[in-house]
mmCIF file of C-alpha atoms in Angstrom:
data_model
loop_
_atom_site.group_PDB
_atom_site.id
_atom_site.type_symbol
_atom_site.label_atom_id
_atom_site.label_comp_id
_atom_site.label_asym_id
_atom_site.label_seq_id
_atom_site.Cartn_x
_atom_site.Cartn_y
_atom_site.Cartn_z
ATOM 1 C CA UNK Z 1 -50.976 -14.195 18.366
ATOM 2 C CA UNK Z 2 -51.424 -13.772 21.756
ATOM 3 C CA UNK Z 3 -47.904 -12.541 22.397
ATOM 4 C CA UNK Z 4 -48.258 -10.341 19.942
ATOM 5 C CA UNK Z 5 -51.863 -8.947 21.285
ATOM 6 C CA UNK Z 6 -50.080 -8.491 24.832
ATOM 7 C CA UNK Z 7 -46.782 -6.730 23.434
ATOM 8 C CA UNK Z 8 -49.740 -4.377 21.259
ATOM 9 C CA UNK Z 9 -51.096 -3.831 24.575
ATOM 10 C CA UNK Z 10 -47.959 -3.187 26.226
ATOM 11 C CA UNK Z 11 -47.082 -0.821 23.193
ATOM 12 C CA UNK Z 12 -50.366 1.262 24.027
ATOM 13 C CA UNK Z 13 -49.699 2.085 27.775
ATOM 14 C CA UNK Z 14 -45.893 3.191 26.233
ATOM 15 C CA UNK Z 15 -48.173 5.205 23.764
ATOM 16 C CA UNK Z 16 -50.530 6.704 26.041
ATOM 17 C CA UNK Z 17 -47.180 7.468 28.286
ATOM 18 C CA UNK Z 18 -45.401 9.440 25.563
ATOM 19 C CA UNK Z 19 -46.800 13.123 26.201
ATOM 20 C CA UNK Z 20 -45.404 14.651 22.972
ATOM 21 C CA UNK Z 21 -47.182 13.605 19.555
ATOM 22 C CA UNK Z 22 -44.634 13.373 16.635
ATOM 23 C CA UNK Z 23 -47.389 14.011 13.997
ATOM 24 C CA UNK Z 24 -46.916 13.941 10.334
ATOM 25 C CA UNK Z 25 -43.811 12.901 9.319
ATOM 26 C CA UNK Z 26 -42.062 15.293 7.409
ATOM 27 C CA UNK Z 27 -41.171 14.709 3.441
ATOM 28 C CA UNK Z 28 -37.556 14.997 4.316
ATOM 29 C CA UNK Z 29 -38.098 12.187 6.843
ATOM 30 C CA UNK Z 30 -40.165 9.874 4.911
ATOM 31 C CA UNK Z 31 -38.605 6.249 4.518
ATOM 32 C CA UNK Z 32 -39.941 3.237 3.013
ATOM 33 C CA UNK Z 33 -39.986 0.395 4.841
ATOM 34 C CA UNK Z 34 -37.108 -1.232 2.646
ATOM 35 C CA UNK Z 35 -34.656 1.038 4.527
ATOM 36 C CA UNK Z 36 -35.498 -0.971 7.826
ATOM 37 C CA UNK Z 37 -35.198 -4.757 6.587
ATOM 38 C CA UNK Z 38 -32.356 -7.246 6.951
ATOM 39 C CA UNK Z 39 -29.323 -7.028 4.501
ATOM 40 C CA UNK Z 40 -30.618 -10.379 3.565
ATOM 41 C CA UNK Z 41 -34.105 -9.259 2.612
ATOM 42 C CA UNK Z 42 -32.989 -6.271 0.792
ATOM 43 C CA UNK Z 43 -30.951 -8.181 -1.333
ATOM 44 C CA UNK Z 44 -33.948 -10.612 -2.115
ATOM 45 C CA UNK Z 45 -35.799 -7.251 -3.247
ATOM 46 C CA UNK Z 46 -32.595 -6.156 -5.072
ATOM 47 C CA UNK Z 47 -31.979 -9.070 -7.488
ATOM 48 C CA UNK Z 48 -35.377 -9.997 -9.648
ATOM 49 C CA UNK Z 49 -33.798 -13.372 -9.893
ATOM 50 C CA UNK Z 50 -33.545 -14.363 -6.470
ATOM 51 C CA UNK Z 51 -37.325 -12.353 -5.746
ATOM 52 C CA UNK Z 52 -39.847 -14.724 -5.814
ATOM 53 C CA UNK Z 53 -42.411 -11.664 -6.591
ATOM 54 C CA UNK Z 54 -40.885 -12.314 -10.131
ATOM 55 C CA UNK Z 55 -42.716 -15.590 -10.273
ATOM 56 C CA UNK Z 56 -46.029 -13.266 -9.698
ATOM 57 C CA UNK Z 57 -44.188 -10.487 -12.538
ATOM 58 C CA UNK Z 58 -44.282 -13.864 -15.169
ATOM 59 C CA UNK Z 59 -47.503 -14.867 -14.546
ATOM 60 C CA UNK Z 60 -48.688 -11.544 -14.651
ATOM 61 C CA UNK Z 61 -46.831 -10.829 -18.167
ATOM 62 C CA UNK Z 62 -48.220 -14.118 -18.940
ATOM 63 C CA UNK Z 63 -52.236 -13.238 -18.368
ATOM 64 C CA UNK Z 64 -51.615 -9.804 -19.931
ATOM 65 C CA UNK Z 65 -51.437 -11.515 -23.476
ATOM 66 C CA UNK Z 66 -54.036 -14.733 -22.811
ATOM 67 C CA UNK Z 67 -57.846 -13.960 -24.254
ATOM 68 C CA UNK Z 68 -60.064 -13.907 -21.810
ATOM 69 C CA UNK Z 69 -63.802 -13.436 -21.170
ATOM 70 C CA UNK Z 70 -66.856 -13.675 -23.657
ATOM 71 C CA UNK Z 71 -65.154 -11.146 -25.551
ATOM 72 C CA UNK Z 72 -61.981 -13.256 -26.494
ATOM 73 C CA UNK Z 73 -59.959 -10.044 -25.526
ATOM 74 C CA UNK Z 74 -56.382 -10.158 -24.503
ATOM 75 C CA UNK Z 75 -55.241 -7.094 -21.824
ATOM 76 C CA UNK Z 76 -52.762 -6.732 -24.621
ATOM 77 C CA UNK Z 77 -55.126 -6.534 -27.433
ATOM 78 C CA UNK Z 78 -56.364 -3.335 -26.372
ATOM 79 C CA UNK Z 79 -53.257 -2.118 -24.323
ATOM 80 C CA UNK Z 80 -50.446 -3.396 -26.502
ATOM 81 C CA UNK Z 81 -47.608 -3.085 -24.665
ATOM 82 C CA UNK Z 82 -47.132 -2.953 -20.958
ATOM 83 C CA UNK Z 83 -44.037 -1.272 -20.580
ATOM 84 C CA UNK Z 84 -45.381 1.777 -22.665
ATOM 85 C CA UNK Z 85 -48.893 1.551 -21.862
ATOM 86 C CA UNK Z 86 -48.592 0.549 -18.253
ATOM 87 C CA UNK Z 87 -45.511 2.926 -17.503
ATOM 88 C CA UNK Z 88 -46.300 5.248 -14.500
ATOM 89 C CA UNK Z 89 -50.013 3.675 -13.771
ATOM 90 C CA UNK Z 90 -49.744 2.020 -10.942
ATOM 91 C CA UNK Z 91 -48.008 5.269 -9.702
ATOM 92 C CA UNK Z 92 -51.509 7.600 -9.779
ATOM 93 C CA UNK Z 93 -53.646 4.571 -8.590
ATOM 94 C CA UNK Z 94 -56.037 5.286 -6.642
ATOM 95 C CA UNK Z 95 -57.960 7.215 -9.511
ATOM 96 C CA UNK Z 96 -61.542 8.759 -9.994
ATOM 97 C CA UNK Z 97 -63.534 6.248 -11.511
ATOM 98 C CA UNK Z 98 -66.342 7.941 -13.841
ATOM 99 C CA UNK Z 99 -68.560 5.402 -13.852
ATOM 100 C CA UNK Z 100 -68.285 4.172 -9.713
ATOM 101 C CA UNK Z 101 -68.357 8.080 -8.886
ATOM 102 C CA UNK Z 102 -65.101 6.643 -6.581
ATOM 103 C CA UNK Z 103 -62.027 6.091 -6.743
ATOM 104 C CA UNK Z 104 -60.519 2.375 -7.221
ATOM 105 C CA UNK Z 105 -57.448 0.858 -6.634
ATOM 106 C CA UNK Z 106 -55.446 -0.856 -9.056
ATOM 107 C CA UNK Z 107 -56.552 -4.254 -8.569
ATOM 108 C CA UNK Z 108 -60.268 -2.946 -8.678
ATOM 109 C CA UNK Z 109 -59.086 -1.069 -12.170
ATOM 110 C CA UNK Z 110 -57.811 -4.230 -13.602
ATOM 111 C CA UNK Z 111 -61.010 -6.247 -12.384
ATOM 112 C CA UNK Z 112 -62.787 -2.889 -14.536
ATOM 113 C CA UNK Z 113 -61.380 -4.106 -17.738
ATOM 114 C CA UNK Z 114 -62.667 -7.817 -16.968
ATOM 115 C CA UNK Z 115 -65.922 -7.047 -16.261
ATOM 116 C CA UNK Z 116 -66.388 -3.989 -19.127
ATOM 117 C CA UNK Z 117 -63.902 -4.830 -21.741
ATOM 118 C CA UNK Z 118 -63.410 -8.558 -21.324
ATOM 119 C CA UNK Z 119 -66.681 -9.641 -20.552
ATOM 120 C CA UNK Z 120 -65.159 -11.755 -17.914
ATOM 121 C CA UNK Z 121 -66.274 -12.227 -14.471
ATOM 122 C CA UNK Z 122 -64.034 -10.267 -11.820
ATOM 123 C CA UNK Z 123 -61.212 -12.349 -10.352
ATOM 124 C CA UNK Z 124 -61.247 -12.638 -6.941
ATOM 125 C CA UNK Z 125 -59.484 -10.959 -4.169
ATOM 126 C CA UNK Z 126 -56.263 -11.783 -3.850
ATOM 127 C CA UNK Z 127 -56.378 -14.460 -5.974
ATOM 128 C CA UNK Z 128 -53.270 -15.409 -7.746
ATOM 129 C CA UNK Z 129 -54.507 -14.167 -10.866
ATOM 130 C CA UNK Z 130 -55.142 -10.732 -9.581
ATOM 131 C CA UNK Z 131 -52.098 -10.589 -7.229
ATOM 132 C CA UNK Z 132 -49.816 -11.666 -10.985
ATOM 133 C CA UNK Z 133 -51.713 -9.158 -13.228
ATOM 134 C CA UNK Z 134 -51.390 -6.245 -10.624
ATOM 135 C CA UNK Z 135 -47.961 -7.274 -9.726
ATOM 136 C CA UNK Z 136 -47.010 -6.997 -13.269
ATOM 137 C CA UNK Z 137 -48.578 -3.742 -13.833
ATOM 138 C CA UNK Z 138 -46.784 -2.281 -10.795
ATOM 139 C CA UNK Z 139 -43.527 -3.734 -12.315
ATOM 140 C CA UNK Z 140 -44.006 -0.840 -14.900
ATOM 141 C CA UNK Z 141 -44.119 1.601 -12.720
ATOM 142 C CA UNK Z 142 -40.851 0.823 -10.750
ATOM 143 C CA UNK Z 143 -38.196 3.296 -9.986
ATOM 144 C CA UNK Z 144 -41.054 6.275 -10.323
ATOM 145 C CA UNK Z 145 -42.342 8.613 -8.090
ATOM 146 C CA UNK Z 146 -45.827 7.993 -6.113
ATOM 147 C CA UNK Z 147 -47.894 10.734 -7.935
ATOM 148 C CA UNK Z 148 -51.255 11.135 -6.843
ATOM 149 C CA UNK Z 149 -54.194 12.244 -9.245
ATOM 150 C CA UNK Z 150 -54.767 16.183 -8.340
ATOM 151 C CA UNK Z 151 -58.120 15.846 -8.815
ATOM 152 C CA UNK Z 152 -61.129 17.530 -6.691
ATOM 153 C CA UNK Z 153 -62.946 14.753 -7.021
ATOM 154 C CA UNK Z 154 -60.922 12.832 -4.799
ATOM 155 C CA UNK Z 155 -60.933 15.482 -1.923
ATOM 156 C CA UNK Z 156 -64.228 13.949 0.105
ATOM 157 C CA UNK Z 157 -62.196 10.103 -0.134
ATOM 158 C CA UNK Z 158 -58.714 11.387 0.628
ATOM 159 C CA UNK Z 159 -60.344 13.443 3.766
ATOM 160 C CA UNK Z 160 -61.809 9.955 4.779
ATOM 161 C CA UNK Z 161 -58.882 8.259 4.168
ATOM 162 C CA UNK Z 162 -57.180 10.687 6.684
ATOM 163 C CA UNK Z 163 -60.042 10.271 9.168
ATOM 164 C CA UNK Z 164 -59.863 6.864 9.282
ATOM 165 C CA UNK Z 165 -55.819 6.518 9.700
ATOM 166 C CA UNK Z 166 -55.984 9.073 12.988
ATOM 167 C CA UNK Z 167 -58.699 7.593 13.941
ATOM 168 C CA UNK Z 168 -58.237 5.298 17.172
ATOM 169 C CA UNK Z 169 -59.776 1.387 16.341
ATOM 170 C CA UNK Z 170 -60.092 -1.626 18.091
ATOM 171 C CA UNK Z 171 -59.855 -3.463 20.997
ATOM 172 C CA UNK Z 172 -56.310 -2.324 21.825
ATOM 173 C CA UNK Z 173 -57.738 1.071 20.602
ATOM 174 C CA UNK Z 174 -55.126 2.844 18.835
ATOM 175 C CA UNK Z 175 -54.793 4.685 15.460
ATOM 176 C CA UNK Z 176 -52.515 3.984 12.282
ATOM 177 C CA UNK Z 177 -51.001 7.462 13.307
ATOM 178 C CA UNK Z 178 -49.959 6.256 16.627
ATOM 179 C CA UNK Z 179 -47.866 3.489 14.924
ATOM 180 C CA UNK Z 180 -46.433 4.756 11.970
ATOM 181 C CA UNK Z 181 -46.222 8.466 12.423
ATOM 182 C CA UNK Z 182 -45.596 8.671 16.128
ATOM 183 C CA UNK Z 183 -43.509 5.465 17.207
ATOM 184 C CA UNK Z 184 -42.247 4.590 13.907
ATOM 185 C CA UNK Z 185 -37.791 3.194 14.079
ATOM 186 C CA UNK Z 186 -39.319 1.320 17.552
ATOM 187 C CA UNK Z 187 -39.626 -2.384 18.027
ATOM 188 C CA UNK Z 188 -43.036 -4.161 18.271
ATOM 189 C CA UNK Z 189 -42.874 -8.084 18.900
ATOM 190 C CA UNK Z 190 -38.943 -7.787 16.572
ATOM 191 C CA UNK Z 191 -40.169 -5.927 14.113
ATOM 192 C CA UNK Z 192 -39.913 -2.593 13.693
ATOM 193 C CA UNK Z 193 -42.123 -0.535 12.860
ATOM 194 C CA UNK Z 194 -41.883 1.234 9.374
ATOM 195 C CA UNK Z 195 -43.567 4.422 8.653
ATOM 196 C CA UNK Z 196 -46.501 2.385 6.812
ATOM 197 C CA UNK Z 197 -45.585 3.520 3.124
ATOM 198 C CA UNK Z 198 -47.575 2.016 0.318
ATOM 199 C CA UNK Z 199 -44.853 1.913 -2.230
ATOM 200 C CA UNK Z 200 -44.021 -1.631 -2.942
ATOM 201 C CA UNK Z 201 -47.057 -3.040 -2.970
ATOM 202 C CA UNK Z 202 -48.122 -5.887 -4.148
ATOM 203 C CA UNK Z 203 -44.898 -7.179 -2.598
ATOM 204 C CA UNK Z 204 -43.941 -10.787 -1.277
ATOM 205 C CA UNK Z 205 -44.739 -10.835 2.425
ATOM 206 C CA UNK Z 206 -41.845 -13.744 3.704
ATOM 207 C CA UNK Z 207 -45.007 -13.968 6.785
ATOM 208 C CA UNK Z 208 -47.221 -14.565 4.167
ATOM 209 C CA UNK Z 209 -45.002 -16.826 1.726
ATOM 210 C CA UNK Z 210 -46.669 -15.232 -1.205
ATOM 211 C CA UNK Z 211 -47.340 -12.004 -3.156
ATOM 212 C CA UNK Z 212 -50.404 -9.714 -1.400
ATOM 213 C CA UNK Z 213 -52.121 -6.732 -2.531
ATOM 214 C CA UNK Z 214 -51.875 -3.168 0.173
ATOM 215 C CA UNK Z 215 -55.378 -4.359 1.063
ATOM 216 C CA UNK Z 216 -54.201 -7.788 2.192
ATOM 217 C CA UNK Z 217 -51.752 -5.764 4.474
ATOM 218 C CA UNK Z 218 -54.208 -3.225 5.740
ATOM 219 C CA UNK Z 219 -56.105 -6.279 7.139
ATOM 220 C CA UNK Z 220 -53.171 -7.348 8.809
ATOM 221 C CA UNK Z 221 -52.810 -3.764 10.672
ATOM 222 C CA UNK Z 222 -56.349 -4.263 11.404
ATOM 223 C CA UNK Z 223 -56.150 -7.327 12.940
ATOM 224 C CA UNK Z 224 -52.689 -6.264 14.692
ATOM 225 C CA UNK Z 225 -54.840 -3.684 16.398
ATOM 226 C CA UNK Z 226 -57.961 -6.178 16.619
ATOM 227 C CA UNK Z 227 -60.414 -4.198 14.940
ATOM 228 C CA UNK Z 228 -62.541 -6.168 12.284
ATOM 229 C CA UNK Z 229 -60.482 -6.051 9.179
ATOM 230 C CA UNK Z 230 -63.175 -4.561 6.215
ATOM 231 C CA UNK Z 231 -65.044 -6.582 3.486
ATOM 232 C CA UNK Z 232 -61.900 -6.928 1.011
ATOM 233 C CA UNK Z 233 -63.025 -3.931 -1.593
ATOM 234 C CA UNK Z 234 -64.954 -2.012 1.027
ATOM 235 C CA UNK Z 235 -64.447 2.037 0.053
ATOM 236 C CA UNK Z 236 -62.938 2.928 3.551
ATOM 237 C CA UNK Z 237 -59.648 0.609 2.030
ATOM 238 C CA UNK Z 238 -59.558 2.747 -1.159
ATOM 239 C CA UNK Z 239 -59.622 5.983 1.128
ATOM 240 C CA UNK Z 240 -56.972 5.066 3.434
ATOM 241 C CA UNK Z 241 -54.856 3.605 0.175
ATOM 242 C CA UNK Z 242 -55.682 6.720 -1.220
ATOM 243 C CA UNK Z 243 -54.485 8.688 1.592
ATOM 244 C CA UNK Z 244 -51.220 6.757 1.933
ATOM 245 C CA UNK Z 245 -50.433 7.136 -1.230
ATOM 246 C CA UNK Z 246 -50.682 10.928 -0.653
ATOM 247 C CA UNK Z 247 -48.485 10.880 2.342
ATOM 248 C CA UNK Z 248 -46.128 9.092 0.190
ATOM 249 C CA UNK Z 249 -46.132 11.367 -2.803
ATOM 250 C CA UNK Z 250 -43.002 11.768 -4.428
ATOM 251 C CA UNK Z 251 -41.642 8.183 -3.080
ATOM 252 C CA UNK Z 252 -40.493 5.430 -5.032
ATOM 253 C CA UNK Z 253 -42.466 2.990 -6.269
ATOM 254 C CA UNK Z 254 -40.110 -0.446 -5.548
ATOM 255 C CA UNK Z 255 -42.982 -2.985 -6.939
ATOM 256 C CA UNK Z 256 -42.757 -5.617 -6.392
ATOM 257 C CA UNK Z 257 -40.792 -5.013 -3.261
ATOM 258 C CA UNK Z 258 -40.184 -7.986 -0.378
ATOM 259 C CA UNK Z 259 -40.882 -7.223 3.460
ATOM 260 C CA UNK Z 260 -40.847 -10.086 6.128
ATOM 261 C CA UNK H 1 -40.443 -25.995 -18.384
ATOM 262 C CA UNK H 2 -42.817 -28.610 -17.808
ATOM 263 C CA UNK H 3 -46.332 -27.913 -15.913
ATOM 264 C CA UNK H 4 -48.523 -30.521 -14.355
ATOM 265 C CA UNK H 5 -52.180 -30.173 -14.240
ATOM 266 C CA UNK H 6 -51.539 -29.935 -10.083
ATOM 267 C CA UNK H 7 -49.223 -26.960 -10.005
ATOM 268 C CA UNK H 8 -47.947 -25.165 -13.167
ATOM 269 C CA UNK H 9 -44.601 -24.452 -11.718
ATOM 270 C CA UNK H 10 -42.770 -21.259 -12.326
ATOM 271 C CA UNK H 11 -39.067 -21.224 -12.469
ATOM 272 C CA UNK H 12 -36.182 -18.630 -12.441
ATOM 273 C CA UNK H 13 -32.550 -19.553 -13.058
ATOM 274 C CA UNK H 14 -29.860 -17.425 -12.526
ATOM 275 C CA UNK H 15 -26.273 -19.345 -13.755
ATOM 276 C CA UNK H 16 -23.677 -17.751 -16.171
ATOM 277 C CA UNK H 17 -23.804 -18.360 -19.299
ATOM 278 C CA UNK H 18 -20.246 -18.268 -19.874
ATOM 279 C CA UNK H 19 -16.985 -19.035 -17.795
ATOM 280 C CA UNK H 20 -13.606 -19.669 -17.410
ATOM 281 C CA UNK H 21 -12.400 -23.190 -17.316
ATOM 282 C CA UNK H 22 -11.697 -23.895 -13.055
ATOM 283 C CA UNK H 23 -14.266 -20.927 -12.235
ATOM 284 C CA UNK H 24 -16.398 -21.207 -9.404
ATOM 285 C CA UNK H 25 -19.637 -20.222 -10.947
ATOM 286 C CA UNK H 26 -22.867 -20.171 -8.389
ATOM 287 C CA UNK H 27 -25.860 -21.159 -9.525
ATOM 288 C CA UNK H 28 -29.110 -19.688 -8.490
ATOM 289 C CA UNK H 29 -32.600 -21.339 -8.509
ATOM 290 C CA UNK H 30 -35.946 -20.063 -7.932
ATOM 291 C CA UNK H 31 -39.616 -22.476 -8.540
ATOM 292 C CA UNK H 32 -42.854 -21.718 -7.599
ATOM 293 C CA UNK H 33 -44.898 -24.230 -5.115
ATOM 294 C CA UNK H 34 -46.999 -23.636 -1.751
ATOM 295 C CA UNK H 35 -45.026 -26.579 0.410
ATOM 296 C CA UNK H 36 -48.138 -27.222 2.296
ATOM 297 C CA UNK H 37 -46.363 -28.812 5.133
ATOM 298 C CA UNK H 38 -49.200 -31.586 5.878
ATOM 299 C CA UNK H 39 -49.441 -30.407 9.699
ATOM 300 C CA UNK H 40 -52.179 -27.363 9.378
ATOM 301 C CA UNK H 41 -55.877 -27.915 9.243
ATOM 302 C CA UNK H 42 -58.547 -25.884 6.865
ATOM 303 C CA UNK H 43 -61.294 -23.580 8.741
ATOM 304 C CA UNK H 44 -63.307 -26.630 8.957
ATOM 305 C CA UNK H 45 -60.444 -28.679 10.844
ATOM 306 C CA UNK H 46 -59.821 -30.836 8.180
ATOM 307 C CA UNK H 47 -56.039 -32.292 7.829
ATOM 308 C CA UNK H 48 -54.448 -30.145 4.780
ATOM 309 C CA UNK H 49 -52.914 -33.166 2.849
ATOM 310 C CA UNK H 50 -48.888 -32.588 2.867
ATOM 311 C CA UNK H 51 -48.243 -31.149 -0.879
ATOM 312 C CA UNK H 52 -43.678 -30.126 -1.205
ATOM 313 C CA UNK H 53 -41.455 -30.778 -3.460
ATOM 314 C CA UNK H 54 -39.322 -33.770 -1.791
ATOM 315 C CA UNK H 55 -36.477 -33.571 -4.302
ATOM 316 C CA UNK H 56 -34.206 -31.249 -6.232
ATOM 317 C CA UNK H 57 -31.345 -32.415 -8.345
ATOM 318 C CA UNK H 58 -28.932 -30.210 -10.924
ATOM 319 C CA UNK H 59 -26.928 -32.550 -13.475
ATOM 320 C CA UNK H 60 -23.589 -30.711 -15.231
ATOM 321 C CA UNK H 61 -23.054 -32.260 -18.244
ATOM 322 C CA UNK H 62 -24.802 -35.138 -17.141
ATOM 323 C CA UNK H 63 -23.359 -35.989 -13.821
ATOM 324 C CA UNK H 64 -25.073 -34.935 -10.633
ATOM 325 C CA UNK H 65 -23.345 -31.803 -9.275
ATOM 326 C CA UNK H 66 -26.108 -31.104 -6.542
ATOM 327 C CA UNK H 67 -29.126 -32.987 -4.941
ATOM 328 C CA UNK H 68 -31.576 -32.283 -2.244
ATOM 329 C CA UNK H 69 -34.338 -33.371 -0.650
ATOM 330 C CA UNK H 70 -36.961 -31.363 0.783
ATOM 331 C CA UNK H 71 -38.742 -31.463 3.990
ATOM 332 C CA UNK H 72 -41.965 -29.697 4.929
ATOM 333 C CA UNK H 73 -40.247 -27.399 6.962
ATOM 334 C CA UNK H 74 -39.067 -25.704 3.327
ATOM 335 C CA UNK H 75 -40.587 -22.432 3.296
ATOM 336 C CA UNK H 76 -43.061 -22.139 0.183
ATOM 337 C CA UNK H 77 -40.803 -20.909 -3.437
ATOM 338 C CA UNK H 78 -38.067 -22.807 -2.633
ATOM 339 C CA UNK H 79 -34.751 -21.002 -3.106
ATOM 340 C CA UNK H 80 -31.249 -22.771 -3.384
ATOM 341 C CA UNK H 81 -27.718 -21.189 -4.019
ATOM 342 C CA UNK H 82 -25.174 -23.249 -4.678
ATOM 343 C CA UNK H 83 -21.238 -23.596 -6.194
ATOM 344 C CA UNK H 84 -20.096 -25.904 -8.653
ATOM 345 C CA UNK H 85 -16.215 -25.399 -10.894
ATOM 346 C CA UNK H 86 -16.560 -24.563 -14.617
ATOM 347 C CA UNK H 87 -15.506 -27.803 -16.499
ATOM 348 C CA UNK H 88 -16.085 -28.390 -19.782
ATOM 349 C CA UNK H 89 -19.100 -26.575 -21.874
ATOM 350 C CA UNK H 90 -21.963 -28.663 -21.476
ATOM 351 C CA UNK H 91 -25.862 -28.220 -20.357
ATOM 352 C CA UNK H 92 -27.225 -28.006 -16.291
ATOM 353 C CA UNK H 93 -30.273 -29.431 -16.150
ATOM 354 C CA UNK H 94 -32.717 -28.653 -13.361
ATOM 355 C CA UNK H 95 -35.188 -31.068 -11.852
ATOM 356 C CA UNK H 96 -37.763 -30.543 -9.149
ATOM 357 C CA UNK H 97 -40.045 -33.367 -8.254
ATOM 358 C CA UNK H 98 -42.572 -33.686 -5.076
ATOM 359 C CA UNK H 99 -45.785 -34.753 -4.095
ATOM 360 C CA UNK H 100 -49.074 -35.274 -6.594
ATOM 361 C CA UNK H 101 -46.464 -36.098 -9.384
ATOM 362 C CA UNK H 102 -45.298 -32.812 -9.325
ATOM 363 C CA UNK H 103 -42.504 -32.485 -11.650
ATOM 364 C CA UNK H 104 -40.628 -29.698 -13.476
ATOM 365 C CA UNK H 105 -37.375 -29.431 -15.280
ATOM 366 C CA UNK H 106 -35.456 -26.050 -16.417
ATOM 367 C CA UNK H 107 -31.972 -26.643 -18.952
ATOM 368 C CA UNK H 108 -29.526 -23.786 -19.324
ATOM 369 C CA UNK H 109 -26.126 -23.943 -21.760
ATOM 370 C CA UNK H 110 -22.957 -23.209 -19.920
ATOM 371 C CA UNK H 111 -20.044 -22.443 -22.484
ATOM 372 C CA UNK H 112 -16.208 -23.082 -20.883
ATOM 373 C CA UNK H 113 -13.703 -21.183 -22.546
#
């Protein structure tokens, strides 16, 4: 940790001595973050049988068809199923919400359903539960573009969402911008640093030795920087999500992906 | 697939279902389990009680064809690749066992032409 705080450090004075600002990356640039991992850890993400996301994927499948709540409901009683109902969903999440007059992410969606269509109580963040059923929902949406909602509604959270990712935080006092638009392809304490693409998430995090949500890894960033990470469901999450997700329109969705 | 009431175990497989008598086939297997090492301590720096699986074994038509055992050092979701020469058709059984009784089994056919 505290290596890692004085290489961050280190990285700022490099970033304060770089004159030039890359800015955004262009589309033709973009890369997801599986395009700098180890052979190895590509072919963990490559082969569902040797990802251990897939142990999320089953649980998830699992959940979607057990009754749940005071209203006995399955997620498959009303939705049927996932692979037609669920096809391209995780995709446009973040999405308006009618009733929250927000958007929510996926994992708030799902939690939606338990609380108005189950009867249920929410599931915590990040539990396993959540991690499975929103792991399994993003499954569905493999192999298809990011597509962001064009709705008006989400102008005021996406403008935010870009606020808050220029914006410089912490005690090391730098932005997500800095990273993962301006220094992005350079090493920080071995890793290097990817462009910051939301596109496999939830993924399996080898750091973490388990499946997180894009929330769980914002916090990280957070911390990285050592800012205080949000409440988990806080809005300013949703708007930066929401603002990733339109930087990475048009990318792949690789859920459930692996990263170290 | 067996579950305890400690940890319901997930497990993936990957082996062919089919080979060639004298193939080398390799086996793949995959199970779900935190391997708390024992060695970290909760927020309130209390000793998290050591919780791994401490053995794996794969039989081939009964006979033991691969064993391990585990040490906490085994990252959590335990993943093993290993080789073994097509025989004679017969089942591979899978066993896992480990701390708090934990113990799961997974059985997969393996036809030898």
């Amino acid at each position: 940790m505290m290596r890692k705080a004085a290489i961050l450090a280190a990285m700022l004075v490099t970033a304060l001595a770089v004159p030039a600002l890359a800015g955004e990356i262009a589309p033709q640039d973009r890369k997801s973050g599986y395009t700098g991992m180890s052979a190895e850890n590509r072919a963990m993400q490559d082969d569902d049988t040797i990802n251990p996301a897939t142990l999320w994927v089953l649980d998830g499948e699992a959940l979607w068809s057990a009754k749940a709540g005071a209203a006995n409901q399955s997620c498959a009683g009303c939705h049927g199923d996932a692979a037609v109902s669920m096809k391209g969903v995780s995709a446009r999440y973040p999405a308006f919400d009618d009733a929250s007059r927000a958007p929510v992410d996926i994992e708030q969606r799902i939690n939606l359903c338990r609380t108005r269509h189950q009867n249920a109580t929410p599931l915590p963040p990040e539990s396993r539960d959540l991690v499975a059923l929103s792991a399994f929902i993003g499954r569905q949406s493999r192999g298809l573009p990011i597509a962001t909602p064009d709705d008006p509604r989400l102008k005021p959270f996406l403008a935010r969402g870009k606020a808050l990712y220029t914006q410089r935080q912490g005690q090391i006092n730098l932005s997500c911008a800095q990273c993962h638009d301006d220094n992005w392809g350079r090493n920080l304490a071995g890793n290097i640093v990817p462009q910051g693409h939301p596109n496999g998430y939830p993924l399996y995090r080898l750091e973490w030795q388990s499946v997180g949500t894009l929330q769980r890894r914002l916090r990280n960033c957070l911390t990285g920087i050592r800012a205080e990470p949000y409440a988990y469901n806080a809005p300013d999450y949703v708007a930066l999500e929401l603002y990733l997700r339109q930087r990475a329109a048009g990318m792949l969705v690789e859920t459930p992906a692996v990263r170290p | 697939m067996t579950e305890t009431a400690q940890t319901p175990a997930r497990v993936l497989v990957n082996a062919p279902k089919t080979a060639k008598r004298g193939d080398v086939i390799e086996i793949k297997t995959l199970v779900s389990h935190i391997m708390e090492t024992g060695f970290r301590h909760d927020t309130s720096g209390n000793l998290v009680p050591r919780n791994i699986i401490t053995r794996f074994e794969c039989r081939y038509d009964g006979a033991v064809i691969f064993a391990a055992d585990f040490s906490p050092a085994i990252a959590a979701n335990p993943f093993l690749t290993f080789f073994t020469v097509a025989t004679v058709s017969g089942p591979l059984e899978f066993s896992w066992t480990g701390d708090n009784g934990f113990a799961t089994t997974h059985q997969a056919m393996l036809t030898v032409a």
